[in-house]
PDB file of C-alpha atoms in Angstrom:
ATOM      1  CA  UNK A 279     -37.046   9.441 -15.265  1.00 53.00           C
ATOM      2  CA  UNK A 280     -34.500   7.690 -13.703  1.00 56.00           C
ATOM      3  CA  UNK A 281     -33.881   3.789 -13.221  1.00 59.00           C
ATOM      4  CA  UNK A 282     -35.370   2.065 -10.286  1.00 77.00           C
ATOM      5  CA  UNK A 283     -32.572   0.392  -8.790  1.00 90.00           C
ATOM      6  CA  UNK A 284     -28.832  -0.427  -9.826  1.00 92.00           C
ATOM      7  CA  UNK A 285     -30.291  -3.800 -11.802  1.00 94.00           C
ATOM      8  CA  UNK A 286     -32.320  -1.506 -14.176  1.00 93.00           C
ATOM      9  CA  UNK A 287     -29.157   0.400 -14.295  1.00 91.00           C
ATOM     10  CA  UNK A 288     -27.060  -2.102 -15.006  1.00 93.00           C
ATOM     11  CA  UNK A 289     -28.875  -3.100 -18.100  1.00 93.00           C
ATOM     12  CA  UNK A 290     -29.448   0.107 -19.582  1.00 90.00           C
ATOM     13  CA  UNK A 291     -25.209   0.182 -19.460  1.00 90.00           C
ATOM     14  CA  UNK A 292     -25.007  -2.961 -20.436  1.00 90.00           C
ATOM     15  CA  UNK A 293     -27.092  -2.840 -23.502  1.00 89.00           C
ATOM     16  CA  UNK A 294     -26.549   0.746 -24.820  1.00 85.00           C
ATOM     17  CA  UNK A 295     -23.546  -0.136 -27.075  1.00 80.00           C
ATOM     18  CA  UNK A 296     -25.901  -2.501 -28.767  1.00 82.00           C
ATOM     19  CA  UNK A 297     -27.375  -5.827 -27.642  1.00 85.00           C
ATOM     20  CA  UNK A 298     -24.532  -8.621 -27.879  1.00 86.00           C
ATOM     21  CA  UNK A 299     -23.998 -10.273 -30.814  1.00 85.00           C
ATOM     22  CA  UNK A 300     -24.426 -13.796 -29.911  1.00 90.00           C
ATOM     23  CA  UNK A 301     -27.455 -16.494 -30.172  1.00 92.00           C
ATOM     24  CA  UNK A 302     -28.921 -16.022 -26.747  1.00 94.00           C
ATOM     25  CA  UNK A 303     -27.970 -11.709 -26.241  1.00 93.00           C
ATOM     26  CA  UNK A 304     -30.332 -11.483 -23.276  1.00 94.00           C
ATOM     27  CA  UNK A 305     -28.364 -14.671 -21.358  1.00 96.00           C
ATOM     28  CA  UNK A 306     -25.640 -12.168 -22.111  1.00 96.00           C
ATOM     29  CA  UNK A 307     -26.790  -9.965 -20.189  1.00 96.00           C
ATOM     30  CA  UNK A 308     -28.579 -11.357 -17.585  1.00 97.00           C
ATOM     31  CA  UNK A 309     -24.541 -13.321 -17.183  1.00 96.00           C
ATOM     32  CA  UNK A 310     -23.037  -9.869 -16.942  1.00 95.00           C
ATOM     33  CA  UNK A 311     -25.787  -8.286 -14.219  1.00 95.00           C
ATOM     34  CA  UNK A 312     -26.051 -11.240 -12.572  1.00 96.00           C
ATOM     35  CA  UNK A 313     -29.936 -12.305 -12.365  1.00 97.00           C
ATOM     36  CA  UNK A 314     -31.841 -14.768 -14.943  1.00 97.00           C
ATOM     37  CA  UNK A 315     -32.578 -14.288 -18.415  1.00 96.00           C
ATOM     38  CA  UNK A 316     -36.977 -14.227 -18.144  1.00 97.00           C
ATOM     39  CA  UNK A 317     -35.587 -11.232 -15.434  1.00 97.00           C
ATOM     40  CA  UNK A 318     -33.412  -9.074 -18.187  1.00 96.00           C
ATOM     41  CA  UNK A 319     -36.281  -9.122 -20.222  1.00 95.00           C
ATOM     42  CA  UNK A 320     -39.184  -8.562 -18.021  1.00 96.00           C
ATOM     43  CA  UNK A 321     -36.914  -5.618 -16.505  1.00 95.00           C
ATOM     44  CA  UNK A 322     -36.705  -4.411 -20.280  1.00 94.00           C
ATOM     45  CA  UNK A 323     -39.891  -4.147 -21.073  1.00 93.00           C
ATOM     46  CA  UNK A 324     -40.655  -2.607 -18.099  1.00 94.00           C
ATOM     47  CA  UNK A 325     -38.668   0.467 -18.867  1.00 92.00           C
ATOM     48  CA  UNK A 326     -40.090   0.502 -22.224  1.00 91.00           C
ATOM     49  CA  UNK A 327     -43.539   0.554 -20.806  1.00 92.00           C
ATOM     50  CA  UNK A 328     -42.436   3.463 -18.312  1.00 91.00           C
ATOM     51  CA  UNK A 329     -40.536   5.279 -20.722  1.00 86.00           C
ATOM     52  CA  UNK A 330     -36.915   4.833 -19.441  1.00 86.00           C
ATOM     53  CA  UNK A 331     -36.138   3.232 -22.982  1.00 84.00           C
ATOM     54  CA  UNK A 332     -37.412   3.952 -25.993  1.00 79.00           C
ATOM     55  CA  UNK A 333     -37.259   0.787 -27.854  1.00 78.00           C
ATOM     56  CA  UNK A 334     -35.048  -2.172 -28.950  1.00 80.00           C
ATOM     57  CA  UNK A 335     -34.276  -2.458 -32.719  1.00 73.00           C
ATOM     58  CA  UNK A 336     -31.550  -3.002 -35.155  1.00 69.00           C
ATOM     59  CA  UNK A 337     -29.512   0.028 -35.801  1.00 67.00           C
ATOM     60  CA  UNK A 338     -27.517  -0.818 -38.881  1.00 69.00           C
ATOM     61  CA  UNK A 339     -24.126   0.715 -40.363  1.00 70.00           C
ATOM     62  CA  UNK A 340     -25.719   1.464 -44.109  1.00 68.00           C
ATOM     63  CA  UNK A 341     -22.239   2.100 -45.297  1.00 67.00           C
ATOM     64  CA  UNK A 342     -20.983  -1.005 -43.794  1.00 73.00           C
ATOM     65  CA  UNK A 343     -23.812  -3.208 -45.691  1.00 74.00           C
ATOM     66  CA  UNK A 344     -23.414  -1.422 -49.194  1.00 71.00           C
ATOM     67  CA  UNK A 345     -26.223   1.404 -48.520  1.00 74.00           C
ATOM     68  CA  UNK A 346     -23.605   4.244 -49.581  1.00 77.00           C
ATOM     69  CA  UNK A 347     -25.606   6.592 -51.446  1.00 85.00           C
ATOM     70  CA  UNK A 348     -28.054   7.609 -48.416  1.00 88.00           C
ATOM     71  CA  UNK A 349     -30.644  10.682 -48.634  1.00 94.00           C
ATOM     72  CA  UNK A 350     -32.695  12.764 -45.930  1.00 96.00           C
ATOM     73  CA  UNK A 351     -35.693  13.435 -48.858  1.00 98.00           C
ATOM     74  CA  UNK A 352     -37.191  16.868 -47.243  1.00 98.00           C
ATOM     75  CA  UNK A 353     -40.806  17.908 -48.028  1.00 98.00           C
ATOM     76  CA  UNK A 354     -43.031  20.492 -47.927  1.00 98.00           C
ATOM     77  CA  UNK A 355     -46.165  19.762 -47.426  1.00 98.00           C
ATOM     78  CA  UNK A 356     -49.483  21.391 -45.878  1.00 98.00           C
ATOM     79  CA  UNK A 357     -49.319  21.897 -41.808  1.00 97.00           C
ATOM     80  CA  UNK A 358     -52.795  20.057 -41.756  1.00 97.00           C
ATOM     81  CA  UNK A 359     -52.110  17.318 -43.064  1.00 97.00           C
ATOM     82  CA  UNK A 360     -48.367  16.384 -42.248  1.00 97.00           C
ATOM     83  CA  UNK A 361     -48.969  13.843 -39.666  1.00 96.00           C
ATOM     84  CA  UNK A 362     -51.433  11.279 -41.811  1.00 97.00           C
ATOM     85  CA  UNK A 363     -48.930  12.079 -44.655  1.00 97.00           C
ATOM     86  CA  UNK A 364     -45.951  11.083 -42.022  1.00 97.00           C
ATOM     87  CA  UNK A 365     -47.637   7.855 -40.391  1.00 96.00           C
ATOM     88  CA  UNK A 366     -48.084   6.841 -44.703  1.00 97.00           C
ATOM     89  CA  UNK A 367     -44.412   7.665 -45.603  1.00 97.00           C
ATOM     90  CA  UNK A 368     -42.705   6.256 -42.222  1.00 95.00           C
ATOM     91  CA  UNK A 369     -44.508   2.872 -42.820  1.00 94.00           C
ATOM     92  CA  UNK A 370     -42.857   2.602 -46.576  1.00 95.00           C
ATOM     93  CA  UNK A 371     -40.154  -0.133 -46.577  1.00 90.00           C
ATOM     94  CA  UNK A 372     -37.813   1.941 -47.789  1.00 89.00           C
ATOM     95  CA  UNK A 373     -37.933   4.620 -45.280  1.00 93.00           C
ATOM     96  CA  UNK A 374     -36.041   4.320 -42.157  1.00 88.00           C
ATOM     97  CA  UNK A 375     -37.419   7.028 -40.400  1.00 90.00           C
ATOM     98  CA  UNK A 376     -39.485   9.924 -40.898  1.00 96.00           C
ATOM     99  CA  UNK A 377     -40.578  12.815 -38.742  1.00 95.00           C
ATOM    100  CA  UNK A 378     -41.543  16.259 -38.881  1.00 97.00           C
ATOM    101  CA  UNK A 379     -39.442  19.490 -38.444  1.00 96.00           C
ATOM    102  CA  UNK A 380     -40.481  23.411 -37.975  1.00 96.00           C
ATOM    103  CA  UNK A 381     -39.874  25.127 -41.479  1.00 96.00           C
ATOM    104  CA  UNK A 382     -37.466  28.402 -41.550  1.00 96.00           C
ATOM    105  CA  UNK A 383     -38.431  30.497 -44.089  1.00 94.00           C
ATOM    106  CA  UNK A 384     -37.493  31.877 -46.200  1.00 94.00           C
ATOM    107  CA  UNK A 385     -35.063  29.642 -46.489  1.00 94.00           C
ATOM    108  CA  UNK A 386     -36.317  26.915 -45.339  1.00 96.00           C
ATOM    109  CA  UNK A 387     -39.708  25.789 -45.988  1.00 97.00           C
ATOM    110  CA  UNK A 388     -39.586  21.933 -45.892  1.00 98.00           C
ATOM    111  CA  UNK A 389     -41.364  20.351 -42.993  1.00 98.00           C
ATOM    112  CA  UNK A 390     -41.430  16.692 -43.357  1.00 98.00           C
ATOM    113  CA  UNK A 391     -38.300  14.580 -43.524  1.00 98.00           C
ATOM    114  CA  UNK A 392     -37.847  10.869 -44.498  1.00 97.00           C
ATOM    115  CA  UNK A 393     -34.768   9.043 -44.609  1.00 94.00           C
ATOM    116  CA  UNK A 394     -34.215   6.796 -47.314  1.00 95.00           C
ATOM    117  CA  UNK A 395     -31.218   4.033 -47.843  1.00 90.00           C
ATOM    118  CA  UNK A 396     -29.977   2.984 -51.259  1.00 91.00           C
ATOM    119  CA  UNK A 397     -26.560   1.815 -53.120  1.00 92.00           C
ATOM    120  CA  UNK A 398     -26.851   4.218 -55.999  1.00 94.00           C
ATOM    121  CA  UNK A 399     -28.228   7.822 -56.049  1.00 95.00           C
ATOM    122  CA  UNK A 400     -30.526   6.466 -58.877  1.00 97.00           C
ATOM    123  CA  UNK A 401     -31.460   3.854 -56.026  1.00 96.00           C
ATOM    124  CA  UNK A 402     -32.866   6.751 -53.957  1.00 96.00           C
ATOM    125  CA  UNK A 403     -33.914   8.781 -56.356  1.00 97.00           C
ATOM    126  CA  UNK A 404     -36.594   5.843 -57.815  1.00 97.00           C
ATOM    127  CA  UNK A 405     -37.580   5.615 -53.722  1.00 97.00           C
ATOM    128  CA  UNK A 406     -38.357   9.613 -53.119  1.00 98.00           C
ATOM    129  CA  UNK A 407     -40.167   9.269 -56.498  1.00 98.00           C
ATOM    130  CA  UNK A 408     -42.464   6.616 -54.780  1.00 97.00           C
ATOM    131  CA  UNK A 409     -42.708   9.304 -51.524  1.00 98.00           C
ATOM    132  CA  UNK A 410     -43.663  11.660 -54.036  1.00 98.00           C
ATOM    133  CA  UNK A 411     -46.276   9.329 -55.739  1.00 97.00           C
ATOM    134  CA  UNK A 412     -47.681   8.923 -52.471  1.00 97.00           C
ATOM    135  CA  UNK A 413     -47.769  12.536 -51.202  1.00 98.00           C
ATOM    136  CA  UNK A 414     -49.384  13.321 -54.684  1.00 97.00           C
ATOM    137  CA  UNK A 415     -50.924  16.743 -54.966  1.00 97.00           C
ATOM    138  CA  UNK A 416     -49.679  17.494 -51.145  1.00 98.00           C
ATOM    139  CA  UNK A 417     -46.087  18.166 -52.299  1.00 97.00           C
ATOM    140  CA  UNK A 418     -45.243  22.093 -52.808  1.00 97.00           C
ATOM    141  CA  UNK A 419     -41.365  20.937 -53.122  1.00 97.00           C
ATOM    142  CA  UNK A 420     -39.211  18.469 -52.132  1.00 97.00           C
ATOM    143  CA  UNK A 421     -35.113  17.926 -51.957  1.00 97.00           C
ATOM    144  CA  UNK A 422     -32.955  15.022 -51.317  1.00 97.00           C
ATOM    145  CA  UNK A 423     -29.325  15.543 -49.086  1.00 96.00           C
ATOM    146  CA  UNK A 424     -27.364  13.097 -49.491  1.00 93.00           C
ATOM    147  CA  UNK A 425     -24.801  11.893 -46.538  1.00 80.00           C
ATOM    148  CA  UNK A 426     -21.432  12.429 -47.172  1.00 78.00           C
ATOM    149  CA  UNK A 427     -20.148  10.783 -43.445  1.00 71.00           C
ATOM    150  CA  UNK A 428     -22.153   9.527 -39.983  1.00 66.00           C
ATOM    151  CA  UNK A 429     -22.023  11.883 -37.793  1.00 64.00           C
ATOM    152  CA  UNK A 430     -23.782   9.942 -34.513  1.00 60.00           C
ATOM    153  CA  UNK A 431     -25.380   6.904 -34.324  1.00 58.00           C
ATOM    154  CA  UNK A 432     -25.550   6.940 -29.939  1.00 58.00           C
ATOM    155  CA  UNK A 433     -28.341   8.607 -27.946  1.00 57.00           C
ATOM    156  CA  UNK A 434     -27.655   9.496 -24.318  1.00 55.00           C
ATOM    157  CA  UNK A 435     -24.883   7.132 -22.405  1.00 62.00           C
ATOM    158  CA  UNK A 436     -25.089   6.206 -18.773  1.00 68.00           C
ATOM    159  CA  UNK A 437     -21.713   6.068 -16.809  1.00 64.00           C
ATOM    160  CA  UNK A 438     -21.037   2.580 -15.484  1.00 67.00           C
ATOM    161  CA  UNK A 439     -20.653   3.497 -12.391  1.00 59.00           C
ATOM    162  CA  UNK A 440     -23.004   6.330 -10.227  1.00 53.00           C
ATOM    163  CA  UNK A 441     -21.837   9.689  -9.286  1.00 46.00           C
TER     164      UNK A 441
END
């Protein structure tokens, strides 16, 4: 899908760096693209609601806020169950996201990942033991790889101007 007009377009590039960090972010915008404020946000939730944009949330530097020792916990856990097991880790607190992956054995067999933020190893460690707890007898295994650098933290950009 594509945006509808140049406004839509507009706001996608204007907000894809990250909404501005000021009290009022969507008078921000609206400033920038030239149209009101109740319009930027209608116009957002629009595109949410067709799909254009997949959502507006926070997407924090964990480094820059302390969370150093960070951990993809990888699980392997029955086929038939994995998504009610997913839907219960994902809504933990300390899980920032969670999804599910194909396995690649032999050497691979996990197929549910969860990420998990903490300050210390020992941190993370105490939260996959909670995932653990809550998988119970669904866990065949389980591993925890730790981030040494970010890598991305951008989906897909738009060019400012069309081609």
């Amino acid at each position: 899908m594509t945006p509808t007009d140049d406004i839509d377009r507009a706001i996608i590039v204007a907000t894809q760096q990250g909404l501005p960090l000021v009290a009022r972010p969507y008078h921000a915008i609206a400033e920038q693209v030239g149209i009101k404020p109740d319009e930027v946000m209608a116009r957002m939730n629009a595109m949410l609601d067709r799909g254009l944009i997949r959502r507006i949330g926070v997407v924090p530097n964990h480094y820059a806020i302390g969370y150093v020792a960070n951990g993809m916990s990888v699980w392997d856990v029955p086929d038939e169950h994995i998504d009610e097991l997913g839907e219960r880790v994902g809504r933990l607190d300390c899980v920032s996201h969670c999804y599910r992956r194909p396995r690649r054995p032999p050497q691979w067999n996990y197929n549910l990942f969860a990420m998990v933020h903490g300050r210390t190893r020992d941190e993370v460690e105490a939260k996959v033991a909670q995932i653990a707890a809550l998988l119970g007898e669904h866990v065949r295994g389980h591993d925890v790889l730790y981030s040494t650098r970010i890598l991305k933290k951008t989906g897909l950009r738009l060019a400012k101007t069309k081609s």
